Coordinates of C-alpha atoms in Angstrom, one line a residue:
M1 CA 134.0 -89.1 184.8
K2 CA 134.5 -87.2 181.5
I3 CA 133.6 -83.8 180.8
Q4 CA 131.6 -82.9 177.8
S5 CA 131.5 -79.3 176.7
E6 CA 130.0 -77.3 173.6
A7 CA 133.2 -74.7 174.2
K8 CA 136.3 -74.5 175.9
F9 CA 137.0 -71.2 178.3
T10 CA 140.2 -69.7 179.2
V11 CA 140.7 -68.7 183.0
F12 CA 139.8 -65.2 182.2
E13 CA 136.8 -66.1 180.1
A14 CA 135.6 -68.6 183.4
T15 CA 136.3 -66.2 185.8
S16 CA 134.6 -63.6 183.9
M17 CA 131.5 -66.1 183.6
I18 CA 131.4 -66.0 187.3
V19 CA 132.0 -62.2 187.7
G20 CA 129.2 -61.4 185.1
H21 CA 126.9 -63.7 186.9
S22 CA 127.2 -62.2 190.4
I23 CA 127.4 -58.3 189.5
G24 CA 124.1 -58.1 187.8
T25 CA 120.7 -58.7 189.8
G26 CA 121.6 -59.0 193.0
I27 CA 124.8 -56.1 193.3
I28 CA 122.4 -53.4 192.0
A29 CA 119.7 -54.1 195.0
V30 CA 122.4 -54.0 197.2
P31 CA 122.8 -50.6 198.0
Y32 CA 119.2 -50.3 198.4
L33 CA 119.1 -52.4 201.3
A34 CA 122.7 -50.8 202.9
T35 CA 120.5 -47.6 203.2
K36 CA 118.3 -49.8 205.8
N37 CA 121.9 -50.6 207.5
S38 CA 125.0 -49.2 208.1
L39 CA 128.4 -49.2 205.5
K40 CA 130.0 -50.6 208.5
D41 CA 127.9 -53.8 208.1
V42 CA 128.2 -53.7 204.5
I43 CA 131.5 -54.2 204.8
W44 CA 131.8 -57.1 207.2
M45 CA 129.1 -59.0 205.7
V46 CA 130.7 -58.7 202.3
I47 CA 134.0 -59.8 203.8
L48 CA 132.2 -62.8 205.5
A49 CA 130.1 -63.5 201.9
Y50 CA 133.3 -63.6 200.3
V51 CA 134.1 -66.5 202.5
I52 CA 130.9 -68.5 202.5
N53 CA 130.5 -68.1 198.7
V54 CA 133.8 -69.5 197.8
I55 CA 133.3 -72.5 200.1
L56 CA 129.8 -73.2 198.7
H57 CA 131.1 -72.8 195.3
L58 CA 133.7 -75.3 195.7
L59 CA 131.3 -77.8 196.7
I60 CA 129.1 -76.7 194.0
A61 CA 132.1 -77.3 191.7
E62 CA 133.4 -80.5 192.8
L63 CA 129.6 -82.0 193.1
S64 CA 129.7 -81.1 188.8
Y65 CA 133.0 -82.6 188.4
N66 CA 132.0 -85.7 190.1
N67 CA 128.8 -85.9 187.6
G68 CA 130.7 -85.0 184.5
G69 CA 129.9 -80.9 184.5
V70 CA 126.3 -81.3 184.7
Q71 CA 123.9 -78.9 186.2
L72 CA 122.5 -79.3 189.8
V73 CA 119.2 -81.0 188.6
K74 CA 121.2 -83.9 187.0
S75 CA 123.5 -84.0 190.2
F76 CA 120.7 -84.7 192.3
E77 CA 119.4 -87.0 190.2
G78 CA 122.5 -89.1 190.3
E79 CA 123.4 -88.8 193.7
L80 CA 120.6 -88.5 195.8
F81 CA 117.4 -90.1 194.3
K82 CA 117.0 -93.7 194.4
G83 CA 114.6 -96.3 193.2
K84 CA 111.4 -96.3 191.4
S85 CA 110.7 -92.7 192.4
K86 CA 114.2 -91.6 191.2
K87 CA 112.5 -89.7 188.1
I88 CA 109.5 -88.5 189.8
F89 CA 111.7 -86.5 192.5
S90 CA 114.0 -85.5 189.5
W91 CA 111.5 -84.1 187.6
V92 CA 110.1 -82.3 191.0
M93 CA 113.3 -81.0 191.7
F94 CA 113.4 -79.9 187.7
T95 CA 110.3 -77.6 188.2
V96 CA 111.3 -76.5 191.5
Y97 CA 114.8 -75.2 190.4
G98 CA 113.9 -74.1 186.9
L99 CA 110.7 -71.8 188.9
A100 CA 113.6 -70.4 190.8
I101 CA 115.6 -69.4 188.0
I102 CA 112.6 -68.1 186.0
V103 CA 111.8 -65.7 188.7
G104 CA 115.4 -64.5 188.9
V105 CA 115.1 -64.1 184.9
S106 CA 112.0 -62.3 185.3
G107 CA 113.3 -59.6 187.7
N108 CA 116.1 -59.3 185.6
I109 CA 114.3 -58.5 182.6
N110 CA 111.8 -56.0 184.9
G111 CA 115.2 -54.1 186.0
G112 CA 116.6 -54.0 182.0
A113 CA 113.3 -52.6 181.3
Q114 CA 113.4 -49.9 183.3
I115 CA 116.5 -48.7 181.9
I116 CA 114.9 -48.9 178.5
V117 CA 111.9 -46.8 179.8
N118 CA 113.9 -44.2 181.1
W119 CA 116.2 -44.0 177.9
L120 CA 113.6 -44.6 175.1
N121 CA 110.2 -43.6 177.4
V122 CA 108.6 -46.7 175.7
P123 CA 105.7 -48.4 177.1
F124 CA 107.0 -51.1 180.0
S125 CA 105.6 -54.6 177.9
M126 CA 107.8 -53.1 175.2
A127 CA 110.9 -52.2 177.0
Q128 CA 110.6 -55.8 178.5
L129 CA 110.1 -57.3 175.0
I130 CA 113.3 -55.3 173.6
Y131 CA 115.6 -56.2 176.5
Y132 CA 114.7 -60.1 176.2
L133 CA 115.3 -60.1 172.6
L134 CA 118.7 -57.8 172.8
A135 CA 119.9 -60.1 175.5
G136 CA 118.9 -63.5 174.2
I137 CA 120.8 -63.0 171.2
V138 CA 123.9 -64.0 172.8
V139 CA 122.9 -67.2 174.6
F140 CA 121.0 -68.5 171.3
M141 CA 124.6 -68.3 169.5
G142 CA 126.1 -70.6 172.4
M143 CA 128.2 -71.1 175.7
K144 CA 131.5 -69.6 173.9
A145 CA 129.6 -66.7 172.4
V146 CA 128.5 -66.0 176.2
G147 CA 132.0 -66.6 177.5
I148 CA 133.4 -64.1 175.5
A149 CA 130.5 -61.6 175.5
Q150 CA 131.2 -61.5 179.6
K151 CA 134.6 -61.1 179.3
Y152 CA 134.7 -58.1 177.1
T153 CA 131.4 -57.0 179.3
V154 CA 132.8 -57.2 182.6
T155 CA 136.3 -55.2 181.4
V156 CA 134.0 -52.5 180.1
L157 CA 132.2 -52.6 183.9
M158 CA 135.4 -52.4 185.6
L159 CA 136.2 -49.3 183.7
I160 CA 132.5 -47.6 184.3
V161 CA 133.2 -48.6 188.0
V162 CA 136.8 -46.4 188.1
A163 CA 135.3 -43.4 186.4
M164 CA 132.2 -43.4 188.7
S165 CA 134.2 -43.4 191.7
I166 CA 136.3 -40.8 190.5
G167 CA 133.4 -38.5 189.7
T168 CA 131.5 -39.7 193.3
F169 CA 135.1 -38.6 195.1
I170 CA 135.6 -35.2 193.3
Q171 CA 132.1 -34.1 194.2
P172 CA 130.9 -33.0 198.4
L173 CA 130.1 -36.3 199.8
N174 CA 127.4 -37.3 202.0
E175 CA 128.0 -38.2 205.9
L176 CA 129.2 -41.8 206.6
H177 CA 126.1 -43.8 206.5
T178 CA 124.7 -44.8 209.7
S179 CA 121.3 -46.5 210.4
K180 CA 119.5 -47.8 213.7
M181 CA 120.4 -51.7 213.6
H182 CA 116.9 -53.7 213.1
I183 CA 117.4 -57.6 212.9
N184 CA 115.0 -57.7 209.9
N185 CA 117.2 -55.2 208.0
M186 CA 120.6 -57.0 209.0
L187 CA 119.4 -60.4 207.9
G188 CA 117.9 -58.8 204.6
L189 CA 120.9 -57.5 204.1
Y190 CA 123.0 -60.4 204.3
S191 CA 120.9 -62.3 202.6
M192 CA 121.3 -59.7 199.4
V193 CA 125.0 -59.9 200.0
V194 CA 125.5 -63.6 200.0
F195 CA 122.9 -63.9 196.9
A196 CA 124.8 -61.0 195.1
T197 CA 128.0 -62.4 195.2
S198 CA 126.5 -65.9 194.4
A199 CA 126.9 -67.9 191.0
N200 CA 125.7 -71.2 191.0
Q201 CA 125.3 -72.0 187.4
A202 CA 128.5 -70.0 186.2
V203 CA 130.6 -72.3 188.4
I204 CA 129.3 -75.1 186.9
Q205 CA 129.4 -73.7 183.5
S206 CA 133.6 -73.1 184.3
V207 CA 133.8 -76.5 185.3
K208 CA 132.5 -77.4 182.0
G209 CA 134.7 -74.8 179.8
L210 CA 137.6 -75.5 181.5
N211 CA 137.3 -79.2 180.9
G212 CA 137.4 -80.2 184.8
N213 CA 140.6 -78.6 185.2
V214 CA 141.1 -78.5 188.6
K215 CA 143.5 -75.5 189.3
K216 CA 142.2 -73.3 186.7
I217 CA 138.8 -74.2 188.2
R218 CA 140.0 -73.1 191.6
T219 CA 141.5 -70.3 190.2
S220 CA 138.6 -69.1 188.6
I221 CA 136.5 -69.4 191.8
F222 CA 138.9 -67.7 194.4
L223 CA 139.7 -64.7 191.6
G224 CA 136.1 -64.4 190.5
F225 CA 134.2 -63.8 193.9
A226 CA 137.1 -61.5 194.6
I227 CA 136.2 -59.1 192.0
S228 CA 132.6 -59.5 192.5
S229 CA 132.9 -58.5 196.2
F230 CA 135.2 -55.7 195.4
F231 CA 132.4 -54.7 193.1
V232 CA 129.7 -54.8 195.5
L233 CA 131.7 -52.9 198.0
I234 CA 132.7 -50.2 195.5
V235 CA 129.1 -49.5 194.0
T236 CA 127.7 -49.3 197.4
T237 CA 130.1 -47.0 199.1
T238 CA 129.6 -44.4 196.1
V239 CA 126.2 -44.6 196.0
L240 CA 126.1 -43.8 199.8
L241 CA 128.6 -41.8 199.8
G242 CA 127.7 -39.7 196.7
V243 CA 123.4 -39.9 196.0
K244 CA 122.0 -36.4 196.9
G245 CA 118.4 -37.0 198.8
P246 CA 116.8 -40.1 199.8
L247 CA 117.8 -43.3 197.8
D248 CA 114.4 -43.8 196.2
K249 CA 115.4 -45.8 192.9
E250 CA 115.7 -49.5 192.9
L251 CA 118.6 -49.2 190.7
A252 CA 120.5 -47.4 192.8
Y253 CA 123.4 -46.7 190.8
L254 CA 121.2 -44.7 188.1
Q255 CA 120.6 -42.2 191.1
L256 CA 124.3 -42.2 191.7
G257 CA 125.0 -41.1 188.1
E258 CA 122.1 -38.4 188.1
S259 CA 123.7 -36.8 191.5
I260 CA 127.1 -36.8 189.6
G261 CA 126.2 -35.1 186.3
R262 CA 125.2 -35.8 182.5
W263 CA 128.2 -38.1 181.8
A264 CA 128.1 -40.1 184.8
A265 CA 124.2 -40.6 184.5
I266 CA 124.8 -42.2 181.0
L267 CA 127.9 -44.4 182.4
A268 CA 125.5 -45.5 185.0
G269 CA 122.5 -46.5 182.9
L270 CA 125.1 -48.5 180.7
F271 CA 126.5 -50.5 184.1
S272 CA 123.3 -51.2 185.0
L273 CA 122.4 -52.4 181.4
F274 CA 125.6 -54.4 181.4
A275 CA 125.5 -55.9 184.7
L276 CA 122.0 -57.2 184.1
L277 CA 122.9 -58.2 180.6
T278 CA 125.8 -60.4 182.3
T279 CA 123.8 -62.3 184.5
F280 CA 120.7 -62.8 182.1
W281 CA 123.1 -64.6 179.7
S282 CA 124.8 -66.9 182.7
N283 CA 121.0 -67.3 184.1
T284 CA 119.8 -68.4 180.7
L285 CA 122.3 -70.4 179.4
S286 CA 122.0 -72.4 182.7
L287 CA 118.2 -72.7 182.5
R288 CA 118.8 -74.1 178.9
D289 CA 121.2 -76.6 179.9
V290 CA 119.0 -77.5 182.8
V291 CA 115.8 -78.0 180.2
H292 CA 118.5 -79.8 177.7
E293 CA 119.5 -82.3 180.5
Q294 CA 115.7 -83.1 181.3
I295 CA 114.6 -83.7 177.8
E296 CA 117.8 -84.1 175.5
I297 CA 116.5 -81.9 172.3
N298 CA 118.3 -79.1 170.7
N299 CA 119.9 -76.5 172.3
K300 CA 118.1 -73.4 170.9
V301 CA 114.7 -74.7 171.5
C302 CA 115.6 -75.6 174.9
W303 CA 116.7 -72.0 175.7
L304 CA 113.2 -70.8 173.9
L305 CA 111.0 -73.3 176.0
A306 CA 113.4 -72.2 179.3
T307 CA 112.9 -68.1 178.8
I308 CA 109.7 -67.5 177.1
P309 CA 107.8 -68.3 180.9
S310 CA 110.5 -65.8 182.3
L311 CA 109.2 -63.2 179.7
L312 CA 105.7 -63.6 180.5
F313 CA 106.0 -63.8 184.2
A314 CA 107.8 -60.7 183.8
I315 CA 105.2 -58.8 181.7
F316 CA 101.7 -60.5 183.5
G317 CA 103.5 -61.0 187.2
V318 CA 105.3 -59.0 189.7
N319 CA 106.8 -56.1 187.9
S320 CA 109.1 -54.9 191.3
F321 CA 113.1 -55.7 190.5
I322 CA 113.3 -55.8 194.4
I323 CA 110.7 -58.0 195.1
L324 CA 111.4 -60.9 192.6
T325 CA 115.4 -60.4 193.4
R326 CA 113.9 -61.3 197.0
I327 CA 112.0 -63.9 196.1
M328 CA 114.7 -65.7 194.2
S329 CA 117.4 -65.2 196.7
G330 CA 115.0 -67.0 199.3
V331 CA 114.3 -70.2 196.5
V332 CA 117.7 -70.8 195.7
V333 CA 119.4 -70.6 199.0
L334 CA 116.7 -73.2 200.1
V335 CA 117.7 -75.2 197.2
A336 CA 121.3 -75.1 198.4
V337 CA 120.5 -77.0 201.9
M338 CA 119.6 -79.7 199.3
L339 CA 123.0 -79.2 197.4
I340 CA 124.8 -79.7 201.1
F341 CA 123.2 -83.0 201.7
T342 CA 124.2 -84.5 197.8
Y343 CA 127.9 -83.2 198.3
N344 CA 128.1 -85.4 201.0
K345 CA 127.0 -88.6 199.3
S346 CA 129.0 -87.7 196.1
R347 CA 132.2 -86.9 198.2
K348 CA 131.8 -90.1 199.9
K349 CA 131.1 -91.9 196.8
A350 CA 133.8 -90.4 195.1
G351 CA 136.6 -91.2 197.9
A352 CA 138.6 -88.1 197.2
S353 CA 138.0 -84.4 197.1
P354 CA 140.2 -82.9 194.1
I355 CA 138.3 -79.4 194.6
C356 CA 137.5 -78.5 197.7
G357 CA 139.9 -80.4 200.1
M358 CA 139.3 -79.7 203.4
F359 CA 136.7 -77.6 202.7
G360 CA 134.5 -79.9 201.9
T361 CA 134.5 -81.6 205.2
L362 CA 131.6 -82.0 207.1
P363 CA 132.3 -79.1 209.8
F364 CA 132.2 -76.6 206.9
Q365 CA 129.1 -78.4 205.3
V366 CA 127.0 -77.7 208.2
I367 CA 128.0 -74.2 208.1
M368 CA 126.8 -74.0 204.9
V369 CA 123.7 -75.4 206.1
I370 CA 123.5 -72.6 208.7
S371 CA 124.5 -69.9 206.4
T372 CA 121.7 -71.2 203.8
V373 CA 118.7 -71.2 206.6
I374 CA 119.5 -67.7 207.6
C375 CA 119.6 -66.1 204.0
A376 CA 116.2 -68.0 203.5
V377 CA 115.1 -66.3 206.8
G378 CA 116.5 -62.9 205.7
A379 CA 115.0 -62.9 202.1
M380 CA 111.6 -63.3 203.2
L381 CA 111.3 -60.8 206.4
P382 CA 110.3 -57.5 205.9
L383 CA 112.3 -54.5 205.9
T384 CA 111.4 -51.9 208.3

């Protein structure tokens, strides 16, 4: 099936879309959850999450590829729903999936607003509006603008992490973090690490932006998640080793910066803001596409229709960044179970597997379902 896209990406831009999506909301929350476990648990979970996410996103890429580069809701409609109830199920799925992203974007807005409040000392609701307007300008300009912005922002984030890491290791370090194992904390950490390095919507954008070039799609997935996993490990390790006193801020990197010095506090604020922005760009671009595919009106109008509910939910709903992030991670992984069944049907119908190969076979599909259920349980369990 021919893939239509409003813009073309280079491999670096496609990779940056994946990295930018996955190093935002989730990665900032991982250090907070890591304090409930030990550093060695974080290391092996990040490695496991990399393998799981590469396989899962290869499946997502091939499903979208088989359906012309559309978002998951339209893939479900094309592959899974049949008969007279097709449109009804499609709208139900549109509502559930859309709400999941809206909740995630709301958490993103609240995270960005916390940073703006720290900088400008303005009311929280005003900070939420400022962040929404500043972040929305890029997406409003279109898909290519997002790809370019992601590319440069990810490069800046890499430089900030290098500087912050050097700043951490030239200071007296904390003892290697350990914590008594508790199943709730372990599952919560696993859920967040998988979520922190996932990028469902960004992979689909890469499929479109790369015009279905199989080799480039695979490269962007393997490389994108490797960079994201490296970010999670470095950020979490430096936070645990460098933060002085108890970790009591949800945006843990800000606390690391304050522990190092004034210059590091500024860089940490920029890192947190840019990381949130990259996720906002990718999530709201995807949400725009989901709405556009469903009602087929102007993209800019679709973006407004898709994102204004997120802003309202952020202002009048739950204000906790961590709570909103964990809610979204649970909902999104539950949607992923449906994705596996849809992929199974799509692969059989296509009669070939140009992107996944052996990683799309039934045993790997079963592993993805098991991992998804574990993530869903972990996201909902209370931490101790």
